[in-house]
PDB file of C-alpha atoms and ligand atoms in Angstrom:
ATOM      1  CA  MET L  23     -12.237   3.047 -25.446  1.00 94.00           C
ATOM      2  CA  ASN L  24      -9.521   2.936 -28.083  1.00 97.00           C
ATOM      3  CA  LEU L  25      -6.291   1.038 -27.520  1.00 98.00           C
ATOM      4  CA  GLU L  26      -4.194   4.187 -27.248  1.00 98.00           C
ATOM      5  CA  SER L  27      -6.423   5.515 -24.447  1.00 98.00           C
ATOM      6  CA  ILE L  28      -6.396   2.158 -22.707  1.00 97.00           C
ATOM      7  CA  LEU L  29      -2.605   2.125 -22.563  1.00 98.00           C
ATOM      8  CA  PHE L  30      -2.462   5.807 -21.662  1.00 98.00           C
ATOM      9  CA  THR L  31      -4.845   5.479 -18.702  1.00 97.00           C
ATOM     10  CA  GLN L  32      -2.953   2.423 -17.461  1.00 98.00           C
ATOM     11  CA  GLY L  33       0.334   4.316 -17.218  1.00 98.00           C
ATOM     12  CA  PHE L  34       2.209   3.209 -20.341  1.00 98.00           C
ATOM     13  CA  GLY L  35       3.557   6.703 -21.031  1.00 97.00           C
ATOM     14  CA  SER L  36       2.466   9.696 -23.057  1.00 98.00           C
ATOM     15  CA  ARG L  37      -0.117   9.279 -25.814  1.00 98.00           C
ATOM     16  CA  ARG L  38       2.699   9.407 -28.337  1.00 98.00           C
ATOM     17  CA  GLN L  39       4.614   6.671 -26.520  1.00 98.00           C
ATOM     18  CA  CYS L  40       1.450   4.547 -26.311  1.00 98.00           C
ATOM     19  CA  ARG L  41       0.828   4.959 -30.052  1.00 98.00           C
ATOM     20  CA  ALA L  42       4.437   3.957 -30.727  1.00 98.00           C
ATOM     21  CA  LEU L  43       4.140   0.821 -28.543  1.00 98.00           C
ATOM     22  CA  ILE L  44       1.039  -0.175 -30.488  1.00 98.00           C
ATOM     23  CA  GLY L  45       2.483   0.723 -33.890  1.00 98.00           C
ATOM     24  CA  ASP L  46       5.601  -1.332 -33.137  1.00 98.00           C
ATOM     25  CA  GLY L  47       3.426  -4.419 -32.696  1.00 98.00           C
ATOM     26  CA  ARG L  48       4.188  -4.797 -28.992  1.00 98.00           C
ATOM     27  CA  VAL L  49       0.552  -4.809 -27.802  1.00 98.00           C
ATOM     28  CA  SER L  50      -1.881  -7.732 -28.077  1.00 98.00           C
ATOM     29  CA  VAL L  51      -5.504  -8.210 -27.126  1.00 97.00           C
ATOM     30  CA  ALA L  52      -6.861 -11.731 -26.710  1.00 93.00           C
ATOM     31  CA  GLY L  53      -3.616 -13.091 -28.117  1.00 94.00           C
ATOM     32  CA  VAL L  54      -3.791 -11.049 -31.333  1.00 97.00           C
ATOM     33  CA  VAL L  55      -1.295  -8.262 -32.046  1.00 98.00           C
ATOM     34  CA  CYS L  56      -3.120  -4.970 -32.642  1.00 98.00           C
ATOM     35  CA  THR L  57      -1.139  -2.283 -34.493  1.00 98.00           C
ATOM     36  CA  ASP L  58      -3.984   0.232 -34.878  1.00 98.00           C
ATOM     37  CA  ALA L  59      -4.074   2.655 -31.926  1.00 98.00           C
ATOM     38  CA  ASN L  60      -7.636   3.689 -32.828  1.00 97.00           C
ATOM     39  CA  THR L  61      -9.142   0.223 -32.501  1.00 97.00           C
ATOM     40  CA  ASP L  62     -12.053   0.441 -30.087  1.00 96.00           C
ATOM     41  CA  PHE L  63     -12.673  -2.091 -27.363  1.00 96.00           C
ATOM     42  CA  SER L  64     -15.825  -2.060 -25.292  1.00 90.00           C
ATOM     43  CA  PHE L  65     -15.534  -3.726 -21.941  1.00 83.00           C
ATOM     44  CA  ASP L  66     -18.328  -2.326 -19.794  1.00 78.00           C
ATOM     45  CA  GLY L  67     -18.506  -4.528 -16.753  1.00 65.00           C
ATOM     46  CA  HIS L  68     -16.155  -7.093 -18.313  1.00 77.00           C
ATOM     47  CA  ASP L  69     -12.678  -8.002 -17.308  1.00 89.00           C
ATOM     48  CA  PHE L  70     -10.475  -6.630 -20.096  1.00 95.00           C
ATOM     49  CA  HIS L  71      -6.884  -7.755 -20.508  1.00 96.00           C
ATOM     50  CA  PHE L  72      -4.167  -6.691 -22.899  1.00 97.00           C
ATOM     51  CA  SER L  73      -0.507  -7.576 -23.100  1.00 98.00           C
ATOM     52  CA  VAL L  74       2.576  -5.475 -23.689  1.00 98.00           C
ATOM     53  CA  ASP L  75       5.748  -7.313 -24.725  1.00 97.00           C
ATOM     54  CA  GLY L  76       4.036 -10.539 -23.698  1.00 96.00           C
ATOM     55  CA  VAL L  77       3.178  -9.361 -20.175  1.00 96.00           C
ATOM     56  CA  ASP L  78      -0.522  -9.570 -19.353  1.00 97.00           C
ATOM     57  CA  TRP L  79      -2.238  -6.514 -17.860  1.00 97.00           C
ATOM     58  CA  PRO L  80      -5.797  -6.193 -16.616  1.00 96.00           C
ATOM     59  CA  TYR L  81      -7.474  -2.857 -17.383  1.00 96.00           C
ATOM     60  CA  ARG L  82      -8.354  -1.160 -14.073  1.00 96.00           C
ATOM     61  CA  GLU L  83     -10.077   2.186 -13.826  1.00 94.00           C
ATOM     62  CA  HIS L  84      -8.241   2.654 -10.540  1.00 97.00           C
ATOM     63  CA  ALA L  85      -5.289   0.719  -9.213  1.00 97.00           C
ATOM     64  CA  TYR L  86      -5.599  -0.738  -5.703  1.00 98.00           C
ATOM     65  CA  LEU L  87      -2.430  -2.542  -4.708  1.00 98.00           C
ATOM     66  CA  LEU L  88      -0.905  -4.284  -1.750  1.00 98.00           C
ATOM     67  CA  LEU L  89       2.870  -4.497  -1.321  1.00 98.00           C
ATOM     68  CA  ASN L  90       4.681  -6.628   1.213  1.00 98.00           C
ATOM     69  CA  LYS L  91       7.131  -3.879   2.078  1.00 98.00           C
ATOM     70  CA  PRO L  92      10.649  -5.040   2.930  1.00 98.00           C
ATOM     71  CA  ALA L  93      12.884  -3.103   5.324  1.00 98.00           C
ATOM     72  CA  GLY L  94      15.114  -0.449   3.790  1.00 98.00           C
ATOM     73  CA  TYR L  95      12.605   1.230   1.449  1.00 98.00           C
ATOM     74  CA  GLU L  96      11.003   4.656   1.794  1.00 98.00           C
ATOM     75  CA  CYS L  97       7.311   5.281   1.170  1.00 97.00           C
ATOM     76  CA  SER L  98       8.046   8.248  -1.049  1.00 94.00           C
ATOM     77  CA  ARG L  99       8.497   8.911  -4.748  1.00 93.00           C
ATOM     78  CA  ASP L 100      11.342  11.204  -3.827  1.00 93.00           C
ATOM     79  CA  PRO L 101      13.288   9.148  -1.252  1.00 93.00           C
ATOM     80  CA  GLN L 102      16.074  10.717   0.797  1.00 94.00           C
ATOM     81  CA  HIS L 103      18.249   7.894   2.117  1.00 96.00           C
ATOM     82  CA  HIS L 104      16.903   4.567   0.839  1.00 97.00           C
ATOM     83  CA  PRO L 105      15.346   3.311  -2.377  1.00 98.00           C
ATOM     84  CA  SER L 106      11.680   4.052  -2.931  1.00 98.00           C
ATOM     85  CA  VAL L 107       8.975   1.397  -2.594  1.00 98.00           C
ATOM     86  CA  PHE L 108       8.085   2.417  -6.173  1.00 98.00           C
ATOM     87  CA  SER L 109      11.314   0.761  -7.331  1.00 98.00           C
ATOM     88  CA  LEU L 110       9.620  -2.541  -6.366  1.00 98.00           C
ATOM     89  CA  LEU L 111       6.639  -1.874  -8.655  1.00 98.00           C
ATOM     90  CA  PRO L 112       6.240  -1.746 -12.436  1.00 97.00           C
ATOM     91  CA  PRO L 113       6.808   1.875 -13.572  1.00 97.00           C
ATOM     92  CA  GLN L 114       3.250   2.168 -14.920  1.00 97.00           C
ATOM     93  CA  PHE L 115       1.943   2.593 -11.387  1.00 98.00           C
ATOM     94  CA  ALA L 116       3.944   5.723 -10.574  1.00 97.00           C
ATOM     95  CA  GLU L 117       3.179   6.985 -14.085  1.00 97.00           C
ATOM     96  CA  ARG L 118      -0.575   6.739 -13.464  1.00 97.00           C
ATOM     97  CA  GLY L 119      -0.325   8.530 -10.126  1.00 97.00           C
ATOM     98  CA  VAL L 120      -0.349   5.656  -7.649  1.00 98.00           C
ATOM     99  CA  GLN L 121       0.635   6.793  -4.169  1.00 97.00           C
ATOM    100  CA  CYS L 122       1.154   5.157  -0.800  1.00 97.00           C
ATOM    101  CA  VAL L 123      -1.938   5.006   1.399  1.00 97.00           C
ATOM    102  CA  GLY L 124      -0.269   6.267   4.556  1.00 94.00           C
ATOM    103  CA  ARG L 125       3.394   5.636   5.202  1.00 95.00           C
ATOM    104  CA  LEU L 126       5.454   2.989   6.887  1.00 98.00           C
ATOM    105  CA  ASP L 127       8.902   3.911   8.209  1.00 98.00           C
ATOM    106  CA  GLN L 128      11.805   2.755   6.041  1.00 98.00           C
ATOM    107  CA  ASP L 129      12.632  -0.021   8.529  1.00 98.00           C
ATOM    108  CA  THR L 130       9.001  -1.157   8.996  1.00 98.00           C
ATOM    109  CA  THR L 131       7.910  -4.195   6.988  1.00 98.00           C
ATOM    110  CA  GLY L 132       4.587  -5.640   5.892  1.00 98.00           C
ATOM    111  CA  LEU L 133       1.264  -4.540   4.510  1.00 98.00           C
ATOM    112  CA  LEU L 134       1.400  -1.342   2.487  1.00 98.00           C
ATOM    113  CA  LEU L 135      -1.566  -0.175   0.407  1.00 98.00           C
ATOM    114  CA  LEU L 136      -1.139   1.922  -2.715  1.00 98.00           C
ATOM    115  CA  SER L 137      -3.708   3.485  -5.018  1.00 98.00           C
ATOM    116  CA  ASP L 138      -4.378   6.190  -7.600  1.00 98.00           C
ATOM    117  CA  ASP L 139      -7.933   6.650  -6.331  1.00 97.00           C
ATOM    118  CA  GLY L 140      -7.783   9.949  -4.433  1.00 96.00           C
ATOM    119  CA  LYS L 141     -10.999   9.285  -2.507  1.00 95.00           C
ATOM    120  CA  PHE L 142      -9.730   5.906  -1.379  1.00 95.00           C
ATOM    121  CA  VAL L 143      -6.369   7.342  -0.306  1.00 95.00           C
ATOM    122  CA  HIS L 144      -8.136  10.084   1.616  1.00 93.00           C
ATOM    123  CA  MET L 145     -10.594   7.660   3.210  1.00 90.00           C
ATOM    124  CA  PHE L 146      -7.794   5.546   4.642  1.00 90.00           C
ATOM    125  CA  THR L 147      -5.482   8.356   5.669  1.00 89.00           C
ATOM    126  CA  SER L 148      -7.912  10.923   7.049  1.00 86.00           C
ATOM    127  CA  PRO L 149      -7.459  11.328  10.811  1.00 80.00           C
ATOM    128  CA  LYS L 150     -11.253  11.358  11.107  1.00 82.00           C
ATOM    129  CA  ARG L 151     -11.568   7.863   9.741  1.00 84.00           C
ATOM    130  CA  LYS L 152     -10.478   5.302  12.314  1.00 87.00           C
ATOM    131  CA  VAL L 153      -9.180   2.125  10.725  1.00 93.00           C
ATOM    132  CA  PRO L 154      -7.677  -0.570  12.959  1.00 96.00           C
ATOM    133  CA  LYS L 155      -4.127  -1.507  12.020  1.00 97.00           C
ATOM    134  CA  VAL L 156      -2.308  -4.463  13.558  1.00 98.00           C
ATOM    135  CA  TYR L 157       1.449  -4.211  14.065  1.00 98.00           C
ATOM    136  CA  VAL L 158       3.794  -6.825  15.443  1.00 98.00           C
ATOM    137  CA  ALA L 159       6.705  -5.297  17.282  1.00 98.00           C
ATOM    138  CA  THR L 160       9.907  -6.980  18.385  1.00 98.00           C
ATOM    139  CA  THR L 161      11.046  -5.307  21.571  1.00 98.00           C
ATOM    140  CA  ARG L 162      14.513  -4.882  23.042  1.00 98.00           C
ATOM    141  CA  HIS L 163      13.381  -5.898  26.547  1.00 98.00           C
ATOM    142  CA  PRO L 164      10.864  -8.549  27.644  1.00 98.00           C
ATOM    143  CA  VAL L 165       7.332  -7.142  27.673  1.00 98.00           C
ATOM    144  CA  ASN L 166       5.853  -6.896  31.157  1.00 97.00           C
ATOM    145  CA  ASP L 167       2.356  -6.290  32.529  1.00 97.00           C
ATOM    146  CA  ALA L 168       3.095  -2.685  33.462  1.00 98.00           C
ATOM    147  CA  GLN L 169       3.960  -1.958  29.831  1.00 98.00           C
ATOM    148  CA  LEU L 170       0.824  -3.713  28.564  1.00 98.00           C
ATOM    149  CA  ASP L 171      -1.290  -1.744  31.063  1.00 98.00           C
ATOM    150  CA  ALA L 172       0.328   1.522  29.970  1.00 98.00           C
ATOM    151  CA  LEU L 173      -0.331   0.789  26.287  1.00 98.00           C
ATOM    152  CA  ARG L 174      -3.925  -0.237  26.963  1.00 98.00           C
ATOM    153  CA  GLY L 175      -4.599   2.666  29.311  1.00 98.00           C
ATOM    154  CA  GLY L 176      -2.988   5.290  27.105  1.00 98.00           C
ATOM    155  CA  VAL L 177       0.440   6.911  26.865  1.00 98.00           C
ATOM    156  CA  LEU L 178       1.168  10.564  26.308  1.00 96.00           C
ATOM    157  CA  LEU L 179       3.296  11.179  23.232  1.00 95.00           C
ATOM    158  CA  HIS L 180       5.344  14.308  22.715  1.00 92.00           C
ATOM    159  CA  SER L 181       3.277  17.100  21.130  1.00 89.00           C
ATOM    160  CA  GLU L 182       0.012  15.178  21.409  1.00 92.00           C
ATOM    161  CA  PRO L 183      -2.706  16.870  23.469  1.00 93.00           C
ATOM    162  CA  LYS L 184      -3.974  13.724  25.167  1.00 95.00           C
ATOM    163  CA  PRO L 185      -2.884  10.145  25.850  1.00 97.00           C
ATOM    164  CA  ILE L 186      -3.307   7.576  23.080  1.00 96.00           C
ATOM    165  CA  ALA L 187      -4.315   4.013  23.889  1.00 97.00           C
ATOM    166  CA  VAL L 188      -4.018   0.897  21.776  1.00 98.00           C
ATOM    167  CA  VAL L 189      -7.255  -0.935  20.989  1.00 97.00           C
ATOM    168  CA  ASP L 190      -5.585  -4.214  21.752  1.00 98.00           C
ATOM    169  CA  ALA L 191      -2.201  -5.374  23.029  1.00 98.00           C
ATOM    170  CA  GLN L 192      -1.157  -9.027  23.208  1.00 97.00           C
ATOM    171  CA  THR L 193       2.211 -10.593  23.777  1.00 97.00           C
ATOM    172  CA  ARG L 194       3.411 -13.041  21.130  1.00 96.00           C
ATOM    173  CA  GLY L 195       6.514 -14.111  22.950  1.00 95.00           C
ATOM    174  CA  GLU L 196       8.854 -12.667  25.553  1.00 97.00           C
ATOM    175  CA  CYS L 197       9.968  -9.821  23.286  1.00 98.00           C
ATOM    176  CA  MET L 198       7.111  -9.702  20.830  1.00 98.00           C
ATOM    177  CA  LEU L 199       3.950  -7.679  20.970  1.00 98.00           C
ATOM    178  CA  ALA L 200       0.904  -7.412  18.680  1.00 98.00           C
ATOM    179  CA  LEU L 201      -0.700  -3.977  18.923  1.00 98.00           C
ATOM    180  CA  THR L 202      -3.866  -2.696  17.282  1.00 98.00           C
ATOM    181  CA  VAL L 203      -3.979   1.065  16.803  1.00 97.00           C
ATOM    182  CA  MET L 204      -6.618   3.254  15.186  1.00 95.00           C
ATOM    183  CA  GLU L 205      -4.552   6.330  14.373  1.00 93.00           C
ATOM    184  CA  GLY L 206      -1.657   6.751  11.974  1.00 91.00           C
ATOM    185  CA  LYS L 207       0.553   9.277  13.706  1.00 93.00           C
ATOM    186  CA  TYR L 208       4.231   9.747  12.924  1.00 92.00           C
ATOM    187  CA  HIS L 209       6.279   6.828  14.361  1.00 96.00           C
ATOM    188  CA  GLN L 210       3.236   6.141  16.511  1.00 97.00           C
ATOM    189  CA  VAL L 211       3.854   2.524  17.480  1.00 98.00           C
ATOM    190  CA  LYS L 212       7.557   2.989  18.168  1.00 98.00           C
ATOM    191  CA  ARG L 213       6.828   6.076  20.246  1.00 98.00           C
ATOM    192  CA  MET L 214       4.072   4.328  22.184  1.00 98.00           C
ATOM    193  CA  ILE L 215       6.338   1.393  22.999  1.00 98.00           C
ATOM    194  CA  ALA L 216       9.072   3.793  24.101  1.00 98.00           C
ATOM    195  CA  ALA L 217       6.572   5.753  26.222  1.00 98.00           C
ATOM    196  CA  ALA L 218       5.509   2.492  27.884  1.00 98.00           C
ATOM    197  CA  GLY L 219       9.138   1.866  28.910  1.00 98.00           C
ATOM    198  CA  ASN L 220      10.434  -0.534  26.254  1.00 98.00           C
ATOM    199  CA  ARG L 221      12.033  -0.109  22.813  1.00 98.00           C
ATOM    200  CA  CYS L 222      10.848  -1.232  19.401  1.00 98.00           C
ATOM    201  CA  GLU L 223      13.606  -3.056  17.523  1.00 98.00           C
ATOM    202  CA  ALA L 224      11.550  -4.192  14.519  1.00 98.00           C
ATOM    203  CA  LEU L 225       8.040  -3.453  13.328  1.00 98.00           C
ATOM    204  CA  HIS L 226       5.799  -5.343  10.921  1.00 98.00           C
ATOM    205  CA  ARG L 227       2.254  -4.442   9.830  1.00 98.00           C
ATOM    206  CA  GLU L 228       0.163  -7.536   9.342  1.00 97.00           C
ATOM    207  CA  ARG L 229      -3.373  -6.177   8.989  1.00 97.00           C
ATOM    208  CA  VAL L 230      -5.332  -3.062   7.958  1.00 96.00           C
ATOM    209  CA  GLY L 231      -9.057  -3.154   8.648  1.00 95.00           C
ATOM    210  CA  GLY L 232     -10.140  -6.720   7.927  1.00 95.00           C
ATOM    211  CA  LEU L 233      -7.416  -7.256   5.327  1.00 97.00           C
ATOM    212  CA  ALA L 234      -4.433  -9.380   6.369  1.00 97.00           C
ATOM    213  CA  LEU L 235      -1.090  -9.515   4.579  1.00 98.00           C
ATOM    214  CA  PRO L 236      -1.336 -12.708   2.470  1.00 97.00           C
ATOM    215  CA  ALA L 237       1.054 -15.328   3.852  1.00 96.00           C
ATOM    216  CA  ALA L 238       2.092 -16.336   0.324  1.00 97.00           C
ATOM    217  CA  LEU L 239       3.159 -12.815  -0.691  1.00 98.00           C
ATOM    218  CA  ALA L 240       6.961 -12.648  -0.399  1.00 98.00           C
ATOM    219  CA  PRO L 241       8.713  -9.524   0.928  1.00 98.00           C
ATOM    220  CA  GLY L 242       9.059  -7.099  -1.988  1.00 98.00           C
ATOM    221  CA  ALA L 243       6.167  -8.679  -3.923  1.00 98.00           C
ATOM    222  CA  TRP L 244       2.927  -6.891  -4.766  1.00 98.00           C
ATOM    223  CA  GLN L 245      -0.570  -7.868  -5.868  1.00 98.00           C
ATOM    224  CA  TRP L 246      -3.765  -6.234  -7.097  1.00 97.00           C
ATOM    225  CA  LEU L 247      -6.577  -5.938  -4.577  1.00 97.00           C
ATOM    226  CA  ASP L 248      -9.875  -7.341  -5.808  1.00 94.00           C
ATOM    227  CA  GLU L 249     -13.400  -6.396  -4.730  1.00 93.00           C
ATOM    228  CA  ALA L 250     -13.354  -8.955  -1.907  1.00 94.00           C
ATOM    229  CA  ASP L 251     -10.071  -7.517  -0.560  1.00 95.00           C
ATOM    230  CA  LEU L 252     -11.497  -3.977  -0.694  1.00 95.00           C
ATOM    231  CA  GLY L 253     -14.574  -5.217   1.176  1.00 93.00           C
ATOM    232  CA  SER L 254     -12.342  -6.806   3.840  1.00 93.00           C
ATOM    233  CA  LEU L 255     -10.404  -3.569   4.198  1.00 92.00           C
ATOM    234  CA  ARG L 256     -13.570  -1.641   4.973  1.00 87.00           C
ATOM    235  CA  SER L 257     -15.006  -4.325   7.225  1.00 85.00           C
ATOM    236  CA  GLY L 258     -12.196  -4.149   9.766  1.00 71.00           C
TER     237      GLY L 258
HETATM  238  N1  URA C 308       4.207   3.196  13.716  1.00 77.97           N
HETATM  239  C1  URA C 308       5.543   3.384  13.616  1.00 77.97           C
HETATM  240  O1  URA C 308       6.187   3.736  14.582  1.00 77.97           O
HETATM  241  N2  URA C 308       6.139   3.171  12.431  1.00 77.97           N
HETATM  242  C2  URA C 308       5.478   2.742  11.335  1.00 77.97           C
HETATM  243  O2  URA C 308       6.086   2.520  10.273  1.00 77.97           O
HETATM  244  C3  URA C 308       4.099   2.553  11.444  1.00 77.97           C
HETATM  245  C4  URA C 308       3.479   2.794  12.642  1.00 77.97           C
END
């Protein structure tokens, strides 16, 4: 693939903009500035890296990302009331069509997946595909056994045809609850907690499938997912 196409597929702007970046001497491969946009690089099965303005980028056919979402950001490219989670990411990702894999509410924190692989996005957002998701909720009132029983047995949410049950519910303190849910319905966890007779004051997603939010990833920080992470996601 030539250098122009590499930059173009990775979200560095239009073909013209990519050619200009290269022509201006801002792109290096293996530490050597390359000013010819037509230079071919073959990297079948190899890890290929390039740098733009000194910042290293791996070539990825598809982007699979994990963001530790802070509170106060909307999972939309066209946010209404708060900044977009895309403002926390390098602009190349939106440019190459990365989207959120499901949505977290603006005030929910934690593990958010993003990708430009349509099949992957569909696989993890389709209602048919059940993926366990673990949320930790801080509740307004102490959690009691009746509430745990209601969540485990199933609660009826407005405009849902039948009750929805959590797969698992454990207390993590007087006003803290870890819930595992399979679905991804609108405000699902908050609504379930309300239906069980309590109120969700804060919500954090700590796991999707077998993939946990890395403890070292600060709020607002993102990382690439590697093959092992993608395997963990599916193995949940
Ligand atoms: N359930 C909610 O209520 N909100 C979220 O952000 C995610 C799940």
